[in-house]
Amino acid sequence: MTYPMSDEDRAIQERARRFVDEELIPYEVDAEMNQGVLPPAVIERQEARLRELGLSAVNMPKELGGDGLSVFQQVLVSEQIGRATNALGWVLHNGPQWAVEIFTDEQVERYLKPFIRGEKRECYAITEPGAGSDVDAIEATARRDGDAYVLNGLKWHVTSFNKADVVFFQAKLADAPNQGTHALFIVDIPSEGVRVVATPAYSHTFADHHAIVEFTGVRVPAANLVGEEGGGMDFTYAWFRYERLMIAARCCGAAERLIDEATAFAKERAQFGRPIIEFQAVAHMLADSLTELWAARLMTYRLGQEIDEGVDVKVQHAHCSMAKLYGSEMANRVADRAVQIFGGRGYMRENVAERFYREVRVDRIWEGTSEIQRNIVADQLAKRGVRALAG
Ligand SMILES: Cc1cc2nc3c(=O)[nH]c(=O)nc-3n(C[C@H](O)[C@H](O)[C@H](O)COP(=O)(O)OP(=O)(O)OC[C@H]3O[C@@H](n4cnc5c(N)ncnc54)[C@H](O)[C@@H]3O)c2cc1C
């Protein structure tokens, strides 16, 4: 690798790479053929291995029992995780890092520490039938009632609800003085009034489902409000920034794996008496893919480092959108070319390119669509100018 990094950074990258090669990639086809589900014994071994490697809570501080990796190091790990299909890499759990600064002592003990120890998992319920890109259009409500809040709303695409112990529920406050502002609540699963309406099928084959969940008169203690009334959007933006960066990193990993596998195939597969890599049409697809991967990787690595350096949060916001936009669109182009290079084999579910072709599509949609990322970048460009953002 040509990118400058410390010996410690490289050692972390190598540990994550070995984990993916040895513990995840061998199980991809089994997962694909079994609705994404692996035997519990396999998951337990993967989790134990992650603990041994110091990769079980990479985005959490050491004081709370996490691995305390820098943002750049987390990027390196996520990139490796992105090399495996079927979301097998989600066995490495990135908990809500934004909560470290925000949670009350009680919330830290009840929720954050169990997340870090791997005893509890969380999921997010923000999107609704009428509110996707326009998060402010949510209709879910939270009404104060004595020492509790009463939550109502219908949420879509709640990723990992089937595996989670806790759901972060975003709502608008129904009463003065903060009526109409957003607030985020911690809801235990199960809770009275929380009901799965449907578990729709999606393009990818993941063990984590994306449920439609109804919240009807759900009472949560006031102590389960995250931060303060009206602060809900701040945490969501912090989470979006983090996830956008990590999506960019995972997309780089996906592209590397696809280019590796497609190149090996193109060198070995012969037609018309010679390896297909000798046909310029095939070689150029690989060359374009490699060039775009390098561009995305440089952008993503530099962004990780600049966050560690404490660059202005508005600049971070624009750069996270740029990295996610470019990385996800790059990975989609690379996956499309890889399917083409594999020919008919690339359309078979046992083929890595076929799986990635379906899986990376959502990276242009979730955590803000490509169109929304472009809106954010253009808005920041108008406010700050080229030099501040690409100088
Ligand atoms: C697999 C999956 C998992 C998900 N997991 C979660 C989850 O765990 N929790 C959660 O809360 N949500 C989750 N989501 C929801 C996801 O964040 C939304 O799907 C996404 O933000 C887009 O919202 P939407 O689907 O309602 O599309 P819409 O917002 O309706 O957009 C439809 C189209 O219009 C375009 N568009 C909308 N507004 C503009 C604009 N201003 N300018 C230009 N174009 C625009 C969009 O780019 C898109 O092309 C998940 C989605 C998927 C597919």
Short mmCIF file of C-alpha atoms and ligand atoms in Angstrom, two decimals:
data_model
loop_
_atom_site.label_atom_id
_atom_site.label_comp_id
_atom_site.label_asym_id
_atom_site.label_seq_id
_atom_site.Cartn_x
_atom_site.Cartn_y
_atom_site.Cartn_z
CA MET A 1 0.00 0.00 0.00
CA THR A 2 1.30 3.42 -0.95
CA TYR A 3 -0.59 5.50 1.63
CA PRO A 4 1.52 6.76 4.54
CA MET A 5 0.50 5.33 7.92
CA SER A 6 2.16 4.39 11.20
CA ASP A 7 3.28 0.86 12.06
CA GLU A 8 0.40 0.65 14.55
CA ASP A 9 -2.13 1.67 11.87
CA ARG A 10 -0.74 -0.94 9.49
CA ALA A 11 -0.81 -3.65 12.18
CA ILE A 12 -4.51 -2.91 12.86
CA GLN A 13 -5.26 -2.99 9.14
CA GLU A 14 -3.48 -6.36 8.83
CA ARG A 15 -5.32 -7.84 11.83
CA ALA A 16 -8.67 -6.82 10.35
CA ARG A 17 -7.66 -8.17 6.94
CA ARG A 18 -6.70 -11.53 8.40
CA PHE A 19 -9.97 -11.73 10.30
CA VAL A 20 -11.99 -11.10 7.12
CA ASP A 21 -9.94 -13.60 5.07
CA GLU A 22 -10.03 -16.35 7.67
CA GLU A 23 -13.34 -15.88 9.49
CA LEU A 24 -15.79 -14.19 7.10
CA ILE A 25 -15.07 -14.83 3.43
CA PRO A 26 -15.16 -18.65 3.78
CA TYR A 27 -18.80 -18.39 5.01
CA GLU A 28 -20.23 -16.08 2.33
CA VAL A 29 -21.81 -18.73 0.10
CA ASP A 30 -23.30 -20.59 3.08
CA ALA A 31 -24.83 -17.32 4.23
CA GLU A 32 -26.14 -16.51 0.75
CA MET A 33 -27.87 -19.89 0.53
CA ASN A 34 -29.32 -19.66 4.08
CA GLN A 35 -31.03 -16.24 4.19
CA GLY A 36 -27.81 -14.69 5.45
CA VAL A 37 -27.83 -16.75 8.66
CA LEU A 38 -24.73 -18.56 9.97
CA PRO A 39 -24.72 -21.23 12.71
CA PRO A 40 -24.49 -19.75 16.24
CA ALA A 41 -21.19 -21.59 16.86
CA VAL A 42 -19.60 -19.78 13.91
CA ILE A 43 -20.79 -16.39 15.16
CA GLU A 44 -19.47 -17.16 18.65
CA ARG A 45 -16.06 -18.04 17.25
CA GLN A 46 -15.99 -14.87 15.15
CA GLU A 47 -16.88 -12.76 18.20
CA ALA A 48 -14.21 -14.44 20.31
CA ARG A 49 -11.63 -13.86 17.58
CA LEU A 50 -12.58 -10.18 17.35
CA ARG A 51 -12.03 -9.82 21.10
CA GLU A 52 -8.62 -11.49 20.82
CA LEU A 53 -7.66 -9.14 17.99
CA GLY A 54 -8.76 -6.01 19.90
CA LEU A 55 -11.46 -5.28 17.34
CA SER A 56 -14.67 -5.80 19.27
CA ALA A 57 -15.60 -2.16 20.06
CA VAL A 58 -13.33 -0.17 17.79
CA ASN A 59 -15.19 3.15 17.98
CA MET A 60 -15.53 3.27 21.76
CA PRO A 61 -13.07 4.84 24.23
CA LYS A 62 -10.77 2.68 26.32
CA GLU A 63 -12.07 4.28 29.57
CA LEU A 64 -15.43 2.62 28.90
CA GLY A 65 -13.94 -0.72 27.86
CA GLY A 66 -13.69 -0.06 24.11
CA ASP A 67 -10.68 -0.53 21.82
CA GLY A 68 -10.14 3.25 21.50
CA LEU A 69 -9.08 3.31 17.85
CA SER A 70 -8.54 6.62 16.07
CA VAL A 71 -11.05 7.52 13.34
CA PHE A 72 -8.42 6.75 10.71
CA GLN A 73 -7.84 3.32 12.24
CA GLN A 74 -11.60 2.72 12.27
CA VAL A 75 -11.64 3.56 8.56
CA LEU A 76 -8.93 0.96 7.97
CA VAL A 77 -10.95 -1.67 9.84
CA SER A 78 -14.25 -0.81 8.10
CA GLU A 79 -12.54 -0.99 4.74
CA GLN A 80 -11.47 -4.56 5.45
CA ILE A 81 -14.95 -5.42 6.74
CA GLY A 82 -16.32 -4.17 3.42
CA ARG A 83 -14.39 -6.91 1.60
CA ALA A 84 -16.91 -9.55 2.77
CA THR A 85 -20.43 -9.90 1.37
CA ASN A 86 -23.75 -10.66 3.11
CA ALA A 87 -22.97 -8.12 5.87
CA LEU A 88 -20.98 -10.83 7.63
CA GLY A 89 -18.75 -8.00 8.84
CA TRP A 90 -21.56 -6.69 11.00
CA VAL A 91 -20.40 -9.23 13.58
CA LEU A 92 -18.02 -6.38 14.38
CA HIS A 93 -20.38 -4.04 16.12
CA ASN A 94 -19.92 -0.27 15.85
CA GLY A 95 -22.06 1.13 18.65
CA PRO A 96 -23.35 4.71 18.96
CA GLN A 97 -20.13 6.62 19.48
CA TRP A 98 -22.03 9.93 19.61
CA ALA A 99 -23.62 8.67 22.83
CA VAL A 100 -20.33 8.81 24.74
CA GLU A 101 -20.65 12.59 25.18
CA ILE A 102 -24.43 12.69 25.51
CA PHE A 103 -25.65 9.76 27.62
CA THR A 104 -26.39 10.27 31.31
CA ASP A 105 -24.45 8.14 33.81
CA GLU A 106 -27.47 5.88 34.12
CA GLN A 107 -27.74 5.48 30.33
CA VAL A 108 -24.02 4.69 30.16
CA GLU A 109 -24.42 1.89 32.72
CA ARG A 110 -27.69 0.50 31.36
CA TYR A 111 -26.99 0.77 27.65
CA LEU A 112 -23.60 2.03 26.50
CA LYS A 113 -21.44 -0.36 28.52
CA PRO A 114 -23.51 -3.40 27.49
CA PHE A 115 -23.18 -2.24 23.83
CA ILE A 116 -19.42 -2.09 24.30
CA ARG A 117 -19.26 -5.50 25.99
CA GLY A 118 -21.29 -6.95 23.12
CA GLU A 119 -24.21 -7.84 25.40
CA LYS A 120 -26.75 -5.49 23.79
CA ARG A 121 -27.31 -4.22 20.26
CA GLU A 122 -29.16 -1.15 19.07
CA CYS A 123 -31.06 -0.11 15.96
CA TYR A 124 -32.48 3.15 14.62
CA ALA A 125 -36.09 4.04 13.84
CA ILE A 126 -36.11 7.38 12.02
CA THR A 127 -37.55 6.84 8.52
CA GLU A 128 -41.34 6.77 8.07
CA PRO A 129 -43.72 6.16 5.15
CA GLY A 130 -43.88 9.93 4.52
CA ALA A 131 -40.40 10.93 5.73
CA GLY A 132 -37.23 9.59 4.14
CA SER A 133 -34.80 12.16 2.74
CA ASP A 134 -36.86 14.86 4.44
CA VAL A 135 -36.30 13.74 8.03
CA ASP A 136 -38.05 16.82 9.36
CA ALA A 137 -41.33 15.48 7.89
CA ILE A 138 -41.57 12.73 10.52
CA GLU A 139 -45.00 12.39 12.11
CA ALA A 140 -44.00 10.25 15.11
CA THR A 141 -44.85 11.99 18.36
CA ALA A 142 -43.64 12.01 21.95
CA ARG A 143 -46.00 13.34 24.61
CA ARG A 144 -44.84 13.98 28.17
CA ASP A 145 -46.95 12.22 30.80
CA GLY A 146 -45.70 12.63 34.38
CA ASP A 147 -42.27 11.00 34.65
CA ALA A 148 -42.66 9.27 31.29
CA TYR A 149 -43.03 9.98 27.57
CA VAL A 150 -45.67 8.28 25.43
CA LEU A 151 -44.46 7.46 21.92
CA ASN A 152 -46.51 6.90 18.77
CA GLY A 153 -45.41 6.38 15.18
CA LEU A 154 -44.82 4.03 12.28
CA LYS A 155 -41.23 3.41 11.24
CA TRP A 156 -39.86 1.81 8.08
CA HIS A 157 -36.60 0.03 7.19
CA VAL A 158 -35.57 -0.46 10.84
CA THR A 159 -32.30 -2.28 10.19
CA SER A 160 -31.36 -5.04 12.65
CA PHE A 161 -34.61 -4.75 14.63
CA ASN A 162 -34.72 -8.58 14.66
CA LYS A 163 -31.37 -8.69 16.46
CA ALA A 164 -31.56 -5.56 18.59
CA ASP A 165 -32.24 -5.12 22.31
CA VAL A 166 -32.76 -1.39 22.03
CA VAL A 167 -34.27 0.90 19.40
CA PHE A 168 -33.52 4.61 19.12
CA PHE A 169 -36.84 6.19 18.24
CA GLN A 170 -36.96 9.67 16.73
CA ALA A 171 -40.10 11.73 17.28
CA LYS A 172 -41.43 15.27 17.41
CA LEU A 173 -42.46 16.61 20.77
CA ALA A 174 -46.20 17.07 21.03
CA ASP A 175 -46.31 19.66 23.81
CA ALA A 176 -44.94 23.08 24.74
CA PRO A 177 -42.35 24.43 25.37
CA ASN A 178 -40.49 22.44 22.68
CA GLN A 179 -43.49 21.41 20.59
CA GLY A 180 -42.55 20.35 17.05
CA THR A 181 -38.84 19.91 17.78
CA HIS A 182 -37.12 16.54 17.48
CA ALA A 183 -36.18 14.25 20.31
CA LEU A 184 -34.57 10.83 20.45
CA PHE A 185 -35.66 8.10 22.87
CA ILE A 186 -34.24 4.79 23.99
CA VAL A 187 -36.87 2.04 23.78
CA ASP A 188 -36.18 -1.46 25.09
CA ILE A 189 -37.12 -4.40 22.89
CA PRO A 190 -39.58 -5.86 23.64
CA SER A 191 -41.77 -3.09 25.08
CA GLU A 192 -45.53 -2.92 25.35
CA GLY A 193 -46.95 -1.21 22.25
CA VAL A 194 -43.99 -2.03 19.96
CA ARG A 195 -45.09 -4.32 17.14
CA VAL A 196 -43.47 -5.60 13.94
CA VAL A 197 -45.96 -4.93 11.15
CA ALA A 198 -43.95 -6.63 8.40
CA THR A 199 -40.51 -7.92 7.53
CA PRO A 200 -40.17 -7.14 3.81
CA ALA A 201 -37.63 -8.90 1.58
CA TYR A 202 -34.81 -6.74 0.17
CA SER A 203 -32.31 -7.22 -2.68
CA HIS A 204 -29.48 -8.44 -0.46
CA THR A 205 -29.34 -11.62 1.63
CA PHE A 206 -28.60 -10.41 5.15
CA ALA A 207 -29.41 -12.01 8.51
CA ASP A 208 -30.29 -8.51 9.74
CA HIS A 209 -33.80 -7.59 8.59
CA HIS A 210 -35.29 -4.17 7.92
CA ALA A 211 -38.61 -4.30 9.69
CA ILE A 212 -41.63 -2.01 9.54
CA VAL A 213 -42.37 -1.31 13.20
CA GLU A 214 -45.40 0.32 14.80
CA PHE A 215 -45.16 2.18 18.12
CA THR A 216 -48.54 2.61 19.78
CA GLY A 217 -48.77 4.36 23.16
CA VAL A 218 -45.29 3.14 24.15
CA ARG A 219 -44.38 4.48 27.61
CA VAL A 220 -40.72 5.10 28.28
CA PRO A 221 -39.31 6.68 31.45
CA ALA A 222 -38.26 10.33 31.05
CA ALA A 223 -34.76 9.06 31.86
CA ASN A 224 -34.76 7.42 28.39
CA LEU A 225 -34.76 10.78 26.60
CA VAL A 226 -31.37 11.15 24.89
CA GLY A 227 -29.81 14.53 25.63
CA GLU A 228 -32.32 17.33 25.83
CA GLU A 229 -35.70 17.98 24.26
CA GLY A 230 -35.10 19.46 20.81
CA GLY A 231 -31.66 17.85 20.43
CA GLY A 232 -32.76 14.85 18.34
CA MET A 233 -31.44 16.09 15.02
CA ASP A 234 -27.94 16.82 16.38
CA PHE A 235 -27.34 13.17 17.28
CA THR A 236 -28.79 12.03 13.98
CA TYR A 237 -26.40 14.29 12.06
CA ALA A 238 -23.45 13.01 14.10
CA TRP A 239 -24.49 9.44 13.36
CA PHE A 240 -24.99 10.22 9.63
CA ARG A 241 -21.49 11.68 9.40
CA TYR A 242 -19.94 8.65 11.04
CA GLU A 243 -21.92 6.18 8.95
CA ARG A 244 -21.25 8.04 5.69
CA LEU A 245 -17.52 7.84 6.31
CA MET A 246 -17.71 4.15 7.19
CA ILE A 247 -19.87 3.43 4.11
CA ALA A 248 -17.17 5.07 1.98
CA ALA A 249 -14.58 2.86 3.68
CA ARG A 250 -16.62 -0.32 3.20
CA CYS A 251 -17.16 0.58 -0.46
CA CYS A 252 -13.38 0.82 -0.92
CA GLY A 253 -13.04 -2.66 0.59
CA ALA A 254 -15.78 -4.02 -1.68
CA ALA A 255 -14.09 -2.52 -4.74
CA GLU A 256 -10.70 -3.96 -3.77
CA ARG A 257 -12.15 -7.45 -3.40
CA LEU A 258 -14.03 -7.16 -6.70
CA ILE A 259 -10.96 -5.95 -8.59
CA ASP A 260 -8.81 -8.68 -7.03
CA GLU A 261 -11.26 -11.44 -7.94
CA ALA A 262 -12.09 -10.11 -11.40
CA THR A 263 -8.39 -9.68 -12.25
CA ALA A 264 -7.57 -13.24 -11.14
CA PHE A 265 -10.46 -14.54 -13.24
CA ALA A 266 -9.50 -12.46 -16.29
CA LYS A 267 -5.94 -13.80 -16.16
CA GLU A 268 -7.08 -17.41 -15.93
CA ARG A 269 -10.17 -17.47 -18.17
CA ALA A 270 -9.26 -18.10 -21.81
CA GLN A 271 -11.45 -17.47 -24.85
CA PHE A 272 -10.41 -17.36 -28.48
CA GLY A 273 -7.15 -19.00 -27.40
CA ARG A 274 -5.97 -16.37 -24.92
CA PRO A 275 -6.69 -15.02 -21.44
CA ILE A 276 -9.50 -12.50 -21.57
CA ILE A 277 -7.34 -9.90 -19.78
CA GLU A 278 -5.48 -9.62 -23.08
CA PHE A 279 -8.62 -8.17 -24.66
CA GLN A 280 -8.41 -4.42 -24.26
CA ALA A 281 -12.14 -4.13 -23.54
CA VAL A 282 -11.69 -6.26 -20.41
CA ALA A 283 -8.35 -4.78 -19.35
CA HIS A 284 -9.74 -1.25 -19.52
CA MET A 285 -12.64 -2.13 -17.23
CA LEU A 286 -10.08 -3.28 -14.66
CA ALA A 287 -7.91 -0.20 -15.19
CA ASP A 288 -10.84 2.17 -14.70
CA SER A 289 -11.89 0.29 -11.57
CA LEU A 290 -8.44 0.42 -10.02
CA THR A 291 -8.02 4.12 -10.79
CA GLU A 292 -11.37 4.97 -9.22
CA LEU A 293 -10.64 2.83 -6.17
CA TRP A 294 -7.42 4.69 -5.54
CA ALA A 295 -9.17 8.06 -5.80
CA ALA A 296 -11.91 6.97 -3.38
CA ARG A 297 -9.41 5.48 -0.97
CA LEU A 298 -7.23 8.60 -0.85
CA MET A 299 -10.31 10.70 -0.17
CA THR A 300 -11.59 8.38 2.54
CA TYR A 301 -8.25 7.92 4.32
CA ARG A 302 -7.56 11.65 4.32
CA LEU A 303 -11.03 12.34 5.71
CA GLY A 304 -10.45 9.88 8.57
CA GLN A 305 -7.20 11.63 9.41
CA GLU A 306 -8.66 15.12 9.22
CA ILE A 307 -11.40 14.15 11.66
CA ASP A 308 -8.67 12.95 14.05
CA GLU A 309 -6.98 16.33 13.54
CA GLY A 310 -10.20 18.08 14.60
CA VAL A 311 -11.10 19.86 11.38
CA ASP A 312 -14.18 22.14 11.45
CA VAL A 313 -17.35 20.03 11.77
CA LYS A 314 -19.05 21.74 8.78
CA VAL A 315 -16.09 20.83 6.59
CA GLN A 316 -16.29 17.28 7.97
CA HIS A 317 -19.98 17.24 7.09
CA ALA A 318 -19.26 18.15 3.45
CA HIS A 319 -16.33 15.77 3.19
CA CYS A 320 -18.32 12.85 4.64
CA SER A 321 -20.95 13.48 1.96
CA MET A 322 -18.29 13.70 -0.76
CA ALA A 323 -16.60 10.47 0.35
CA LYS A 324 -19.89 8.59 0.64
CA LEU A 325 -21.13 9.91 -2.71
CA TYR A 326 -17.96 9.11 -4.59
CA GLY A 327 -17.19 5.85 -2.79
CA SER A 328 -20.67 4.36 -3.20
CA GLU A 329 -20.99 5.34 -6.86
CA MET A 330 -17.46 4.04 -7.51
CA ALA A 331 -18.27 0.68 -5.89
CA ASN A 332 -21.45 0.38 -8.00
CA ARG A 333 -19.49 0.98 -11.21
CA VAL A 334 -16.82 -1.51 -10.13
CA ALA A 335 -19.41 -4.17 -9.24
CA ASP A 336 -21.16 -3.71 -12.58
CA ARG A 337 -17.87 -4.14 -14.46
CA ALA A 338 -16.91 -7.18 -12.36
CA VAL A 339 -20.19 -8.93 -13.21
CA GLN A 340 -19.48 -8.21 -16.88
CA ILE A 341 -15.95 -9.63 -16.67
CA PHE A 342 -17.20 -12.83 -15.03
CA GLY A 343 -19.78 -13.23 -17.83
CA GLY A 344 -22.50 -15.80 -17.06
CA ARG A 345 -20.70 -16.81 -13.87
CA GLY A 346 -21.10 -13.24 -12.65
CA TYR A 347 -24.87 -13.72 -12.62
CA MET A 348 -24.71 -16.71 -10.25
CA ARG A 349 -25.43 -16.12 -6.58
CA GLU A 350 -22.36 -18.13 -5.57
CA ASN A 351 -20.22 -15.51 -7.33
CA VAL A 352 -18.86 -12.64 -5.27
CA ALA A 353 -19.54 -10.08 -8.01
CA GLU A 354 -23.21 -11.05 -8.22
CA ARG A 355 -23.62 -10.59 -4.46
CA PHE A 356 -21.79 -7.28 -4.34
CA TYR A 357 -23.72 -6.06 -7.39
CA ARG A 358 -26.92 -6.33 -5.32
CA GLU A 359 -25.38 -5.32 -2.01
CA VAL A 360 -23.57 -2.08 -2.88
CA ARG A 361 -26.68 -0.67 -4.56
CA VAL A 362 -28.10 0.39 -1.23
CA ASP A 363 -24.98 2.42 -0.44
CA ARG A 364 -26.32 5.00 -2.90
CA ILE A 365 -29.59 5.14 -0.92
CA TRP A 366 -29.18 4.69 2.84
CA GLU A 367 -27.72 7.30 5.18
CA GLY A 368 -28.84 9.88 2.61
CA THR A 369 -29.23 9.20 -1.12
CA SER A 370 -26.64 10.32 -3.68
CA GLU A 371 -28.95 13.21 -4.56
CA ILE A 372 -29.05 14.37 -0.94
CA GLN A 373 -25.23 14.09 -0.67
CA ARG A 374 -24.93 16.28 -3.77
CA ASN A 375 -27.33 18.81 -2.21
CA ILE A 376 -25.18 18.93 0.94
CA VAL A 377 -21.94 19.31 -1.02
CA ALA A 378 -23.38 22.04 -3.26
CA ASP A 379 -24.76 23.89 -0.22
CA GLN A 380 -21.36 23.81 1.51
CA LEU A 381 -19.64 24.87 -1.72
CA ALA A 382 -21.91 27.91 -1.98
CA LYS A 383 -21.22 28.81 1.68
CA ARG A 384 -17.48 28.07 1.92
CA GLY A 385 -15.97 28.02 -1.56
CA VAL A 386 -13.69 25.57 -3.34
CA ARG A 387 -10.53 26.25 -1.35
CA ALA A 388 -12.13 25.44 2.00
CA LEU A 389 -13.41 22.11 0.74
CA ALA A 390 -10.88 20.95 -1.86
CA GLY A 391 -7.91 23.23 -1.28
C1 LIG B 1 -31.79 -1.49 3.30
C2 LIG B 1 -32.18 -0.21 3.96
C3 LIG B 1 -31.91 -0.05 5.32
C4 LIG B 1 -32.29 1.14 5.97
N1 LIG B 1 -32.09 1.24 7.32
C5 LIG B 1 -32.64 2.27 8.00
C6 LIG B 1 -32.63 2.31 9.43
O1 LIG B 1 -32.04 1.43 10.09
N2 LIG B 1 -33.26 3.31 10.07
C7 LIG B 1 -33.90 4.31 9.38
O2 LIG B 1 -34.46 5.19 10.03
N3 LIG B 1 -33.92 4.33 8.03
C8 LIG B 1 -33.32 3.33 7.32
N4 LIG B 1 -33.35 3.30 5.94
C9 LIG B 1 -34.03 4.38 5.23
C10 LIG B 1 -33.12 5.21 4.35
O3 LIG B 1 -32.33 6.08 5.11
C11 LIG B 1 -34.03 5.95 3.34
O4 LIG B 1 -34.52 4.95 2.45
C12 LIG B 1 -33.32 7.03 2.58
O5 LIG B 1 -32.95 8.10 3.42
C13 LIG B 1 -34.20 7.59 1.45
O6 LIG B 1 -35.49 7.86 1.88
P1 LIG B 1 -36.75 7.28 1.06
O7 LIG B 1 -36.49 5.84 0.83
O8 LIG B 1 -37.98 7.64 1.76
O9 LIG B 1 -36.68 7.98 -0.36
P2 LIG B 1 -37.26 9.44 -0.72
O10 LIG B 1 -36.75 10.44 0.27
O11 LIG B 1 -38.71 9.35 -0.94
O12 LIG B 1 -36.53 9.70 -2.10
C14 LIG B 1 -36.99 9.16 -3.33
C15 LIG B 1 -36.14 9.74 -4.46
O13 LIG B 1 -36.27 11.17 -4.47
C16 LIG B 1 -34.99 11.77 -4.37
N5 LIG B 1 -35.07 13.01 -3.59
C17 LIG B 1 -35.72 13.23 -2.42
N6 LIG B 1 -35.52 14.48 -1.99
C18 LIG B 1 -34.71 15.07 -2.91
C19 LIG B 1 -34.13 16.36 -3.03
N7 LIG B 1 -34.31 17.31 -2.09
N8 LIG B 1 -33.32 16.61 -4.09
C20 LIG B 1 -33.12 15.65 -5.03
N9 LIG B 1 -33.65 14.42 -4.98
C21 LIG B 1 -34.42 14.14 -3.92
C22 LIG B 1 -34.14 10.72 -3.63
O14 LIG B 1 -32.75 10.94 -3.85
C23 LIG B 1 -34.65 9.45 -4.26
O15 LIG B 1 -34.03 9.26 -5.50
C24 LIG B 1 -32.94 2.17 5.24
C25 LIG B 1 -33.17 1.99 3.88
C26 LIG B 1 -32.81 0.84 3.24
C27 LIG B 1 -33.11 0.67 1.76
#
